[in-house]
Amino acid sequence: MTFRERLQAWRYNLVPDHLVGEILTKRWTDNAIPFLALVATLGVFGSIIPGFFKLTSLQESTRQLGEFSLVVIGMTVVMLGGGIDLSVGSIFALSCFSAVYVFFILEQSIWLALAAALATGLVFGAINGYLVGYLRLRAFLTTLVTFIFGRALFDILVSSYAADIQLSQASSEVLDFIGDGTFWGLSVSVWLATILAIVTHIALTRSRLGWHVLAVGGSRRSAHNAGIRVRRTVFMTYVFSGFCSSIGGFLIACRLSGAGPGTGLNLEIMALTAAVVGGVSLGGGRGSVVKGLMGAIIVLTMTNGLIRLGYGTGTNQMVLGILLAVAVTIDIRWLKNRHKVLNEVYVAPVYLKMGETQSAAPGSGTSYELDNRLSAADHIGLGELEGPEDVILDRDDHLYCGTRHGEIVRFFAPDYVKSEVFAHIGGFPLGLAFDKEGNLISCVGAMGLYSVSPEREVKRLSAETSRSWTSIVDDARLRDPNDCDIAPDGRIYFTDSTKRYDAHDWALDSIENRATGRLLVYDPKDGSTKTLLDGYRYTNGVCMAHDGKSLFFAESWACRVHRYWLEGPRAGRAECVIRDMPGYPDNINRASDGNYWMAWLGMRTPSFDLSLRHPDMRKRMTRRLPQDEWLFPNINTGGVVKFNEKGGIVETLGDLSGNAHPMVTSMREHKGYLFVGGILNNRIGRYKIAGADPNWTGPTSYWGAKP
Amino acid sequence: MRLLRALIAAATALAVTAFAAPSFAADDPGPAAYAKALNGKRVMLVPLAMGFDLAQGWAHYLKKEVEAWGGTFETRDPNWVVDAGAQAITDAIASDTRPDVLIIHAPDLNSYSKLMKKAQAAGTYVLLVDNPANFPADAFVGSDWDKLGQLEAEAAIKGCGENSSKKIGLVQGDQANSSSLYQYAGIMKVLEKHPDFQVVAKPDSNWDATTSRNVTTTMLQQHPDICSIIDFWDGDATGASAAIRDAKLDGKVFLVTTGGGEKAADCDKLNDGTYGAVVMTDLARQSGDMNAIIKFLLQSGQPAGTSHTYIYTLEKATTKADLKPDSCWDLKALQAEAAAK
Amino acid sequence: MNATGRPNWRRLNQEGIVFAIAILLFAAAALGLPGFLTADNLVAIVRSVSVLGILALGMAVVIIGRGIDLSAVAIMAMSVAWYLQLLNTGTSDGLAFAYVIAGVLAIGLLNGFLVAYADVPAIFVTLATGSFVFGYVRSQLITQDAVPVPQGHWVELLGGVRFLDIPIEVFVFAGLAFLVFLFLRYTKWGRFIYFAGDNPVAARNIGIPVRPMLVLRYALSAVVALIAGLLTAASLHSINTRVVNSTLLYDIVLVAVIGGIGLSGGRGGVRNVLVGAALIGILLNAMTIIDIPLLYQNLIKAAILLGAIIVDGIINPRDEQTAQQGDI
């Protein structure tokens, strides 16, 4: 290994470049910009203002924050539903007045005042909601007008009753507590805002109504067509906003013990700014309560901070304007370009030096030497099938295969002309196996492990395994379940080829060549799924050894076959039995003579082998070249290899014509014939094996003669 | 020799001490007590906004004096937003650098009452300036808006004269602010005594010059024979004057307003005939009153909230006829002075 | 009226409704209020809404192109305030004006650039720049809320200019309305604004320079705001920057939108602005004559506007299938 290669190996195998891409795939990175802004704002003002973080100071200064946050939560929900509520300031003020009126003028209890405030907010919100939701008026214009209406009403009420409020002697300990007291170190308004924020967050992310709101905001038309009651949902968002604002109004009534002409003035623009700075998008669909809250804290800290520092009129607006422009621009650019960035950085190739291999060229004289036997295979379902990755036959000689359309197709014996859709699962059914009861078990790409009963009942067995602590991508989900086989005790062993790419992006996984393939086991007894082995380069075919004590599995991009011991002294361990093959191994199945069939989905090329030693080049390639010009494994040639228990190669079959079976992903021996499938093929081949046992079948081999 | 010199020196020292001692004893204890009570004290002004003449004038005079006796003077600028003002006061009370005297220019009667109570509870003296509030502050310094309204009405009656139409128009501020409400009450008190004078219209300007112009235009169209208009603030009276000018009634309609006595805002306009009379607040004297009461409170040692003093500034309706060079203060000059430092 | 002789309510759109209300109000005021139907008062009505109308014209052009300019009021007040401040501190008139026009254009271009090239929604960009313009000018360039016009300056003289006893604002408003009308109706770029507003992607695909035109619109709106500001200063002999915090901005949007210009773009024209301005003008004037306090005026204004949009909503309901996403 040259020094350059050693450097490359260190650089690309030790530096975890892939984490950057994985972090970027996380939804929470949406919050990155507002969060950074929040930290920066708190940091700056916290360091300039002496005693900013002092508890008593925070207790007082966060009272207003609590009220404001409540309003912002309401505004956020309305915006998520695709609307806007400019009347929050008016609702806030009117609710404040209602509370003050009931408490100070009617001299009723504080709870009645709260009820009055809430009723005011709910009624006002319902009016907005009725107009915007049911009458479908334009939100901006409508709430603008109701805002002016509410404000005028409030001003009239305040000026008429101001004198009476001053003369009132009403007082209440509860009111003083809500306005001045603290509970566990925090003011009532902060508690209320926190509770409401948590409830709203859970409702939005985990309840039907919340999903409806997001759906309506995301696409009103689609939501309508999907049967969501759009009008009612929109109505509810405004009622909620009214509710939130009214609590805010009640709190300020308690805090200031009165209402003045300035109550809630400019609140709508502040709340809108907060929501936007936090990253809630106008027009709906994107955003969260957390974002709204971050925005609220940023805006309020800035405004009050600048006033506290004694800056004059205008400085506030100037800084706020800059902040808004910068935050929104970065946020929008970030959102727009995140996918581009992600595409740029997600593929993080590693260095690998493939071992020297024997030639598979015809006439080379090695055991891997390809011949032209498979070109003579008969075809089944030619032109009807798309992508039979795996094929399997049952005890009645019927032939099953998966297709690109998510179906399992059955061809009827004996001539395999007639066919039917046996079951529709979805995804891309890949590996197939029959269990003892005759259920067809399938690894469905992008979905998980499924079982289809003889009565065609589809059942999901497993779609996830336990999550590993160190992984950033969610590796609990099965991304690319590839092949499975069943042990005598009924446990299903299967592979999940990669944690980092979806099934259809297998070429990217080959270019990256990162070892993230896994071997898993599903236990039908308790329905659990466990990860047995991790860290292989694209685990693929699985085949139970004839004695049922070990299994073979293929590691495609490393061109190796491993044996995993289920019992015996080496139980739980894997050993490499075939290494440095000239082809990329796919499915492995039993042969009638005690050996094993293995498919080659493609052949190694010196150029790609070389590129594996140049991760930088592969990285540049994926960034700068269009996909169809990428260098990736040659899948235009493949073949079928027979190997024995010890890993020795017995023979190799190929199709040099390239017409029938240029690449092979699976093959199954049945009564003297070899049935050949290919994920990119449009047929299943049937090849008569010279000298094979004409009575041998898979189900018998696995589960004995027909009971 | 050395001994002798030492003796003489000792004798001299003794003599000096002996003679100086009585003069020390007779020294005035005032300055020391004054310095002790005031030094390092914090004074904070929270006006409605820092962007208008009165606030800038107060800040100028207060700062000059407070810094002279070794205190710290700060301002907070809520820019007409009541919530921001409330928060500024809240933060001030809760902060490490809690002011010893808080001077508040209240936006309305009620909004800050509870906060002022809190401030007093925390040991801060609360001074209300210019706008009354529904709270017994340690002291109120400012205009008696009722009296001010009476002065305005008297000026308007005088401006109209006996042989006029005796129709008066009002351009009020709004229906919520105490300064507007009390002014109106004061005007009405005087007009009750002059039943021959009648108010023909009393629209609101919402303290905005453009609105003031529009409502005055309409008022003048409906009642072209109005003899006097009282606009409640010189900040928007420019609008009323523009309407009068547009209606070509300059000199026929006597415009009365009120203001802080700033040169460009009031005296210049009196001089050029835009305003007939301005009821002016003597800003320098008002600031002087504030300074005096601050010094008193800080030395009194009494707990905050003990005294409830009302100091009303002397108001006077000024017309062009009695305009004197020192009738107004000059904001530009004050700013130049501040900049020169 | 359609062929069957019954009124075709479907054809009555928001503009029609607002116009009908305006006519009704006008008739009622003319009959019921003494001194309403005089030449002077009618001029006063037009004058009272002319600055609002001018700003609404600029806003209309932006809205038709599917945008919104929330910085208009800030630009209007702050540009003129800065101009007057420069004059008051002794800068020569030409230089001061050059500064201000450059500043105004810069903000307009910045708005347009951020909207067109950074893809930031207009409502945020202009909200931000409006806030910035107010804040920067107020805190850095001027010292007081209100800035007076220097004695004898042309801006002051402008306020006194009369033709046929009609103040200059009315002519400026009429002239600008006519110019904008010509621009929107008869020039290529004017028509393009409708295309771009109706379907920006399609407009871009057929080769219309959508993005440069966007920038142009915001620059135009900024210049219109400057004109409105100069007229305000001319008539009041000063400019009060507190107007930025008032509801004027909402009134501008209302005048533009209440007359029937859709916020989703592509629809409306100068006529709609005039209808909206007429309604607001007549309403305010009549209420001032009756001597209704300002607070109640706002209440009545809002109630009538609400009625207008509700009637429109009932007569022309929006359809879930055809409504545009994100059209708020």
PDB file of N, CA and C in Angstrom, chain B residues 50-53 56 79-80 175 200-204 206-207 209-211 213-215 217-218 221-222 233 235 238-239 242 245-246 248 272 331-332 335, chain C residues 34-36 40-41 44 47-48 88 134 138 143-146 151 159 162 165 169 232 234-238 240 242-243 245 285 288-289 291 293-295:
ATOM      1  N   MET B  50     -39.121  58.517  23.766  1.00  0.00           N
ATOM      2  CA  MET B  50     -38.069  59.523  23.863  1.00  0.00           C
ATOM      3  C   MET B  50     -38.085  60.461  22.660  1.00  0.00           C
ATOM      4  N   GLY B  51     -38.998  60.186  21.721  1.00  0.00           N
ATOM      5  CA  GLY B  51     -38.909  60.881  20.441  1.00  0.00           C
ATOM      6  C   GLY B  51     -39.635  62.206  20.356  1.00  0.00           C
ATOM      7  N   PHE B  52     -40.066  62.774  21.469  1.00  0.00           N
ATOM      8  CA  PHE B  52     -40.723  64.078  21.340  1.00  0.00           C
ATOM      9  C   PHE B  52     -40.143  65.076  22.320  1.00  0.00           C
ATOM     10  N   ASP B  53     -40.484  66.358  22.091  1.00  0.00           N
ATOM     11  CA  ASP B  53     -39.760  67.440  22.748  1.00  0.00           C
ATOM     12  C   ASP B  53     -39.755  67.360  24.267  1.00  0.00           C
ATOM     13  N   GLN B  56     -37.406  64.725  25.675  1.00  0.00           N
ATOM     14  CA  GLN B  56     -36.002  65.075  25.456  1.00  0.00           C
ATOM     15  C   GLN B  56     -35.576  66.224  26.353  1.00  0.00           C
ATOM     16  N   ASN B  79     -41.230  53.724  23.079  1.00  0.00           N
ATOM     17  CA  ASN B  79     -41.745  54.154  21.780  1.00  0.00           C
ATOM     18  C   ASN B  79     -43.265  53.993  21.680  1.00  0.00           C
ATOM     19  N   TRP B  80     -43.957  54.568  22.617  1.00  0.00           N
ATOM     20  CA  TRP B  80     -45.427  54.654  22.633  1.00  0.00           C
ATOM     21  C   TRP B  80     -46.109  53.309  22.846  1.00  0.00           C
ATOM     22  N   GLN B 175     -60.419  59.360  23.187  1.00  0.00           N
ATOM     23  CA  GLN B 175     -61.401  59.292  24.261  1.00  0.00           C
ATOM     24  C   GLN B 175     -60.880  58.441  25.414  1.00  0.00           C
ATOM     25  N   VAL B 200     -69.153  73.566  18.313  1.00  0.00           N
ATOM     26  CA  VAL B 200     -69.936  73.078  17.185  1.00  0.00           C
ATOM     27  C   VAL B 200     -69.500  71.693  16.722  1.00  0.00           C
ATOM     28  N   ALA B 201     -68.271  71.327  17.013  1.00  0.00           N
ATOM     29  CA  ALA B 201     -67.810  69.985  16.625  1.00  0.00           C
ATOM     30  C   ALA B 201     -66.631  69.617  17.502  1.00  0.00           C
ATOM     31  N   LYS B 202     -66.480  68.345  17.804  1.00  0.00           N
ATOM     32  CA  LYS B 202     -65.368  67.918  18.667  1.00  0.00           C
ATOM     33  C   LYS B 202     -64.805  66.571  18.232  1.00  0.00           C
ATOM     34  N   PRO B 203     -64.329  66.523  16.991  1.00  0.00           N
ATOM     35  CA  PRO B 203     -63.763  65.252  16.508  1.00  0.00           C
ATOM     36  C   PRO B 203     -62.445  64.900  17.214  1.00  0.00           C
ATOM     37  N   ASP B 204     -62.006  63.675  17.022  1.00  0.00           N
ATOM     38  CA  ASP B 204     -60.724  63.221  17.596  1.00  0.00           C
ATOM     39  C   ASP B 204     -59.648  63.188  16.508  1.00  0.00           C
ATOM     40  N   ASN B 206     -56.787  61.448  17.225  1.00  0.00           N
ATOM     41  CA  ASN B 206     -55.958  60.300  17.584  1.00  0.00           C
ATOM     42  C   ASN B 206     -54.487  60.685  17.614  1.00  0.00           C
ATOM     43  N   TRP B 207     -54.229  61.947  17.951  1.00  0.00           N
ATOM     44  CA  TRP B 207     -52.868  62.510  18.067  1.00  0.00           C
ATOM     45  C   TRP B 207     -52.106  62.466  16.749  1.00  0.00           C
ATOM     46  N   ALA B 209     -51.434  64.103  12.945  1.00  0.00           N
ATOM     47  CA  ALA B 209     -51.568  65.369  12.229  1.00  0.00           C
ATOM     48  C   ALA B 209     -52.450  65.239  10.988  1.00  0.00           C
ATOM     49  N   THR B 210     -52.302  64.143  10.261  1.00  0.00           N
ATOM     50  CA  THR B 210     -53.088  63.982   9.035  1.00  0.00           C
ATOM     51  C   THR B 210     -54.571  63.884   9.372  1.00  0.00           C
ATOM     52  N   THR B 211     -54.893  63.097  10.401  1.00  0.00           N
ATOM     53  CA  THR B 211     -56.292  62.993  10.809  1.00  0.00           C
ATOM     54  C   THR B 211     -56.791  64.340  11.275  1.00  0.00           C
ATOM     55  N   ARG B 213     -55.841  67.206  10.284  1.00  0.00           N
ATOM     56  CA  ARG B 213     -56.107  68.043   9.122  1.00  0.00           C
ATOM     57  C   ARG B 213     -57.447  67.667   8.490  1.00  0.00           C
ATOM     58  N   ASN B 214     -57.666  66.364   8.314  1.00  0.00           N
ATOM     59  CA  ASN B 214     -58.900  65.937   7.655  1.00  0.00           C
ATOM     60  C   ASN B 214     -60.138  66.325   8.439  1.00  0.00           C
ATOM     61  N   VAL B 215     -60.104  66.099   9.749  1.00  0.00           N
ATOM     62  CA  VAL B 215     -61.316  66.412  10.514  1.00  0.00           C
ATOM     63  C   VAL B 215     -61.516  67.924  10.585  1.00  0.00           C
ATOM     64  N   THR B 217     -60.641  70.074   8.274  1.00  0.00           N
ATOM     65  CA  THR B 217     -61.147  70.491   6.970  1.00  0.00           C
ATOM     66  C   THR B 217     -62.664  70.328   6.924  1.00  0.00           C
ATOM     67  N   THR B 218     -63.105  69.151   7.346  1.00  0.00           N
ATOM     68  CA  THR B 218     -64.550  68.895   7.337  1.00  0.00           C
ATOM     69  C   THR B 218     -65.274  69.866   8.271  1.00  0.00           C
ATOM     70  N   GLN B 221     -65.631  73.172   6.724  1.00  0.00           N
ATOM     71  CA  GLN B 221     -66.612  73.214   5.656  1.00  0.00           C
ATOM     72  C   GLN B 221     -68.029  73.302   6.214  1.00  0.00           C
ATOM     73  N   GLN B 222     -68.243  72.560   7.265  1.00  0.00           N
ATOM     74  CA  GLN B 222     -69.568  72.566   7.851  1.00  0.00           C
ATOM     75  C   GLN B 222     -69.846  73.884   8.564  1.00  0.00           C
ATOM     76  N   TRP B 233     -53.124  69.113  21.216  1.00  0.00           N
ATOM     77  CA  TRP B 233     -51.671  68.874  21.335  1.00  0.00           C
ATOM     78  C   TRP B 233     -50.957  69.541  20.169  1.00  0.00           C
ATOM     79  N   GLY B 235     -48.462  68.511  18.802  1.00  0.00           N
ATOM     80  CA  GLY B 235     -47.946  67.464  17.914  1.00  0.00           C
ATOM     81  C   GLY B 235     -48.830  67.244  16.708  1.00  0.00           C
ATOM     82  N   THR B 238     -50.404  70.947  13.906  1.00  0.00           N
ATOM     83  CA  THR B 238     -49.924  71.340  12.568  1.00  0.00           C
ATOM     84  C   THR B 238     -50.946  70.944  11.517  1.00  0.00           C
ATOM     85  N   GLY B 239     -51.635  69.833  11.754  1.00  0.00           N
ATOM     86  CA  GLY B 239     -52.672  69.385  10.817  1.00  0.00           C
ATOM     87  C   GLY B 239     -53.842  70.350  10.799  1.00  0.00           C
ATOM     88  N   ALA B 242     -52.875  73.397   9.005  1.00  0.00           N
ATOM     89  CA  ALA B 242     -52.840  73.194   7.557  1.00  0.00           C
ATOM     90  C   ALA B 242     -54.248  73.296   6.976  1.00  0.00           C
ATOM     91  N   ARG B 245     -55.239  76.868   6.849  1.00  0.00           N
ATOM     92  CA  ARG B 245     -54.531  77.520   5.744  1.00  0.00           C
ATOM     93  C   ARG B 245     -55.199  77.160   4.422  1.00  0.00           C
ATOM     94  N   ASP B 246     -55.516  75.870   4.254  1.00  0.00           N
ATOM     95  CA  ASP B 246     -56.126  75.417   3.008  1.00  0.00           C
ATOM     96  C   ASP B 246     -57.484  76.083   2.782  1.00  0.00           C
ATOM     97  N   LYS B 248     -58.219  78.871   3.513  1.00  0.00           N
ATOM     98  CA  LYS B 248     -57.955  80.317   3.394  1.00  0.00           C
ATOM     99  C   LYS B 248     -58.607  81.088   4.536  1.00  0.00           C
ATOM    100  N   ASP B 272     -45.125  83.147  13.691  1.00  0.00           N
ATOM    101  CA  ASP B 272     -45.558  83.287  12.298  1.00  0.00           C
ATOM    102  C   ASP B 272     -47.085  83.235  12.171  1.00  0.00           C
ATOM    103  N   LEU B 331     -34.772  73.058  21.726  1.00  0.00           N
ATOM    104  CA  LEU B 331     -34.296  71.669  21.718  1.00  0.00           C
ATOM    105  C   LEU B 331     -32.981  71.538  20.961  1.00  0.00           C
ATOM    106  N   LYS B 332     -32.912  72.279  19.851  1.00  0.00           N
ATOM    107  CA  LYS B 332     -31.690  72.219  19.038  1.00  0.00           C
ATOM    108  C   LYS B 332     -30.485  72.659  19.855  1.00  0.00           C
ATOM    109  N   GLN B 335     -29.560  70.020  22.295  1.00  0.00           N
ATOM    110  CA  GLN B 335     -28.862  68.920  21.639  1.00  0.00           C
ATOM    111  C   GLN B 335     -27.440  69.303  21.277  1.00  0.00           C
TER     112      GLN B 335
ATOM    113  N   PRO C  34     -76.416  68.142   5.510  1.00  0.00           N
ATOM    114  CA  PRO C  34     -76.246  69.464   4.914  1.00  0.00           C
ATOM    115  C   PRO C  34     -74.769  69.707   4.654  1.00  0.00           C
ATOM    116  N   GLY C  35     -74.468  70.291   3.550  1.00  0.00           N
ATOM    117  CA  GLY C  35     -73.077  70.645   3.270  1.00  0.00           C
ATOM    118  C   GLY C  35     -72.253  69.498   2.760  1.00  0.00           C
ATOM    119  N   PHE C  36     -72.861  68.344   2.549  1.00  0.00           N
ATOM    120  CA  PHE C  36     -72.075  67.237   2.033  1.00  0.00           C
ATOM    121  C   PHE C  36     -71.863  67.400   0.531  1.00  0.00           C
ATOM    122  N   ASP C  40     -66.789  72.098  -2.459  1.00  0.00           N
ATOM    123  CA  ASP C  40     -65.666  72.110  -1.522  1.00  0.00           C
ATOM    124  C   ASP C  40     -65.543  70.777  -0.790  1.00  0.00           C
ATOM    125  N   ASN C  41     -66.673  70.282  -0.359  1.00  0.00           N
ATOM    126  CA  ASN C  41     -66.627  69.041   0.412  1.00  0.00           C
ATOM    127  C   ASN C  41     -66.217  67.867  -0.464  1.00  0.00           C
ATOM    128  N   ALA C  44     -62.712  67.979  -0.787  1.00  0.00           N
ATOM    129  CA  ALA C  44     -62.096  67.569   0.479  1.00  0.00           C
ATOM    130  C   ALA C  44     -62.088  66.052   0.623  1.00  0.00           C
ATOM    131  N   ARG C  47     -59.425  64.776  -1.524  1.00  0.00           N
ATOM    132  CA  ARG C  47     -58.141  65.136  -0.968  1.00  0.00           C
ATOM    133  C   ARG C  47     -57.791  64.268   0.243  1.00  0.00           C
ATOM    134  N   SER C  48     -58.808  64.000   1.049  1.00  0.00           N
ATOM    135  CA  SER C  48     -58.524  63.246   2.268  1.00  0.00           C
ATOM    136  C   SER C  48     -58.044  61.833   1.949  1.00  0.00           C
ATOM    137  N   ASN C  88     -32.630  70.538   7.132  1.00  0.00           N
ATOM    138  CA  ASN C  88     -32.558  71.318   8.362  1.00  0.00           C
ATOM    139  C   ASN C  88     -31.137  71.410   8.895  1.00  0.00           C
ATOM    140  N   PHE C 134     -37.627  52.170   9.156  1.00  0.00           N
ATOM    141  CA  PHE C 134     -38.087  53.017  10.252  1.00  0.00           C
ATOM    142  C   PHE C 134     -37.012  53.102  11.331  1.00  0.00           C
ATOM    143  N   ARG C 138     -34.935  56.418  12.084  1.00  0.00           N
ATOM    144  CA  ARG C 138     -35.343  57.028  13.340  1.00  0.00           C
ATOM    145  C   ARG C 138     -34.189  57.080  14.339  1.00  0.00           C
ATOM    146  N   THR C 143     -33.635  63.022  14.857  1.00  0.00           N
ATOM    147  CA  THR C 143     -33.563  63.081  16.316  1.00  0.00           C
ATOM    148  C   THR C 143     -34.930  63.091  16.969  1.00  0.00           C
ATOM    149  N   GLN C 144     -35.975  63.394  16.205  1.00  0.00           N
ATOM    150  CA  GLN C 144     -37.292  63.501  16.818  1.00  0.00           C
ATOM    151  C   GLN C 144     -38.323  62.802  15.971  1.00  0.00           C
ATOM    152  N   ASP C 145     -39.460  62.505  16.593  1.00  0.00           N
ATOM    153  CA  ASP C 145     -40.531  61.852  15.842  1.00  0.00           C
ATOM    154  C   ASP C 145     -40.976  62.695  14.653  1.00  0.00           C
ATOM    155  N   ALA C 146     -41.122  63.976  14.889  1.00  0.00           N
ATOM    156  CA  ALA C 146     -41.625  64.835  13.822  1.00  0.00           C
ATOM    157  C   ALA C 146     -40.520  65.744  13.303  1.00  0.00           C
ATOM    158  N   GLN C 151     -38.549  76.654   6.508  1.00  0.00           N
ATOM    159  CA  GLN C 151     -39.348  77.792   6.040  1.00  0.00           C
ATOM    160  C   GLN C 151     -39.060  78.087   4.573  1.00  0.00           C
ATOM    161  N   GLY C 159     -47.428  72.563  -0.970  1.00  0.00           N
ATOM    162  CA  GLY C 159     -48.687  72.361  -0.261  1.00  0.00           C
ATOM    163  C   GLY C 159     -49.692  73.459  -0.544  1.00  0.00           C
ATOM    164  N   ARG C 162     -52.480  75.497  -5.914  1.00  0.00           N
ATOM    165  CA  ARG C 162     -53.886  75.221  -6.225  1.00  0.00           C
ATOM    166  C   ARG C 162     -54.124  75.443  -7.721  1.00  0.00           C
ATOM    167  N   ASP C 165     -58.685  76.142  -7.514  1.00  0.00           N
ATOM    168  CA  ASP C 165     -59.020  75.988  -6.104  1.00  0.00           C
ATOM    169  C   ASP C 165     -58.997  74.535  -5.625  1.00  0.00           C
ATOM    170  N   GLU C 169     -52.578  67.716  -4.314  1.00  0.00           N
ATOM    171  CA  GLU C 169     -52.624  66.263  -4.108  1.00  0.00           C
ATOM    172  C   GLU C 169     -53.623  65.589  -5.022  1.00  0.00           C
ATOM    173  N   THR C 232     -47.596  64.594   1.784  1.00  0.00           N
ATOM    174  CA  THR C 232     -48.007  64.701   3.178  1.00  0.00           C
ATOM    175  C   THR C 232     -47.266  65.844   3.858  1.00  0.00           C
ATOM    176  N   ALA C 234     -45.911  68.315   2.448  1.00  0.00           N
ATOM    177  CA  ALA C 234     -46.285  69.582   1.839  1.00  0.00           C
ATOM    178  C   ALA C 234     -47.531  70.147   2.503  1.00  0.00           C
ATOM    179  N   SER C 235     -48.470  69.289   2.800  1.00  0.00           N
ATOM    180  CA  SER C 235     -49.704  69.853   3.337  1.00  0.00           C
ATOM    181  C   SER C 235     -49.618  70.088   4.835  1.00  0.00           C
ATOM    182  N   LEU C 236     -48.806  69.339   5.541  1.00  0.00           N
ATOM    183  CA  LEU C 236     -48.732  69.507   6.989  1.00  0.00           C
ATOM    184  C   LEU C 236     -47.540  70.346   7.436  1.00  0.00           C
ATOM    185  N   HIS C 237     -46.644  70.658   6.491  1.00  0.00           N
ATOM    186  CA  HIS C 237     -45.422  71.418   6.790  1.00  0.00           C
ATOM    187  C   HIS C 237     -44.500  70.660   7.749  1.00  0.00           C
ATOM    188  N   SER C 238     -44.765  69.393   7.909  1.00  0.00           N
ATOM    189  CA  SER C 238     -43.847  68.571   8.697  1.00  0.00           C
ATOM    190  C   SER C 238     -44.224  67.130   8.417  1.00  0.00           C
ATOM    191  N   ASN C 240     -44.555  63.411  10.476  1.00  0.00           N
ATOM    192  CA  ASN C 240     -44.481  62.751  11.767  1.00  0.00           C
ATOM    193  C   ASN C 240     -44.245  61.258  11.542  1.00  0.00           C
ATOM    194  N   ARG C 242     -44.370  58.902  13.475  1.00  0.00           N
ATOM    195  CA  ARG C 242     -45.211  57.961  14.225  1.00  0.00           C
ATOM    196  C   ARG C 242     -46.275  57.324  13.348  1.00  0.00           C
ATOM    197  N   VAL C 243     -46.482  57.931  12.184  1.00  0.00           N
ATOM    198  CA  VAL C 243     -47.481  57.390  11.267  1.00  0.00           C
ATOM    199  C   VAL C 243     -47.137  55.936  10.900  1.00  0.00           C
ATOM    200  N   ASN C 245     -46.277  53.630  12.857  1.00  0.00           N
ATOM    201  CA  ASN C 245     -46.873  52.695  13.809  1.00  0.00           C
ATOM    202  C   ASN C 245     -48.394  52.748  13.812  1.00  0.00           C
ATOM    203  N   ASN C 285     -65.722  60.959   5.636  1.00  0.00           N
ATOM    204  CA  ASN C 285     -66.210  62.324   5.558  1.00  0.00           C
ATOM    205  C   ASN C 285     -67.605  62.441   6.162  1.00  0.00           C
ATOM    206  N   THR C 288     -67.482  62.212   9.877  1.00  0.00           N
ATOM    207  CA  THR C 288     -66.935  63.405  10.514  1.00  0.00           C
ATOM    208  C   THR C 288     -67.982  64.516  10.535  1.00  0.00           C
ATOM    209  N   ILE C 289     -68.768  64.626   9.442  1.00  0.00           N
ATOM    210  CA  ILE C 289     -69.808  65.654   9.405  1.00  0.00           C
ATOM    211  C   ILE C 289     -70.836  65.394  10.508  1.00  0.00           C
ATOM    212  N   ASP C 291     -70.216  64.117  13.141  1.00  0.00           N
ATOM    213  CA  ASP C 291     -69.478  64.302  14.380  1.00  0.00           C
ATOM    214  C   ASP C 291     -69.466  63.025  15.216  1.00  0.00           C
ATOM    215  N   PRO C 293     -67.503  60.231  17.023  1.00  0.00           N
ATOM    216  CA  PRO C 293     -66.113  60.121  17.525  1.00  0.00           C
ATOM    217  C   PRO C 293     -65.310  59.102  16.730  1.00  0.00           C
ATOM    218  N   LEU C 294     -64.027  59.346  16.691  1.00  0.00           N
ATOM    219  CA  LEU C 294     -63.134  58.514  15.879  1.00  0.00           C
ATOM    220  C   LEU C 294     -63.278  57.026  16.186  1.00  0.00           C
ATOM    221  N   LEU C 295     -63.437  56.725  17.490  1.00  0.00           N
ATOM    222  CA  LEU C 295     -63.517  55.313  17.874  1.00  0.00           C
ATOM    223  C   LEU C 295     -64.708  54.641  17.201  1.00  0.00           C
TER     224      LEU C 295
END
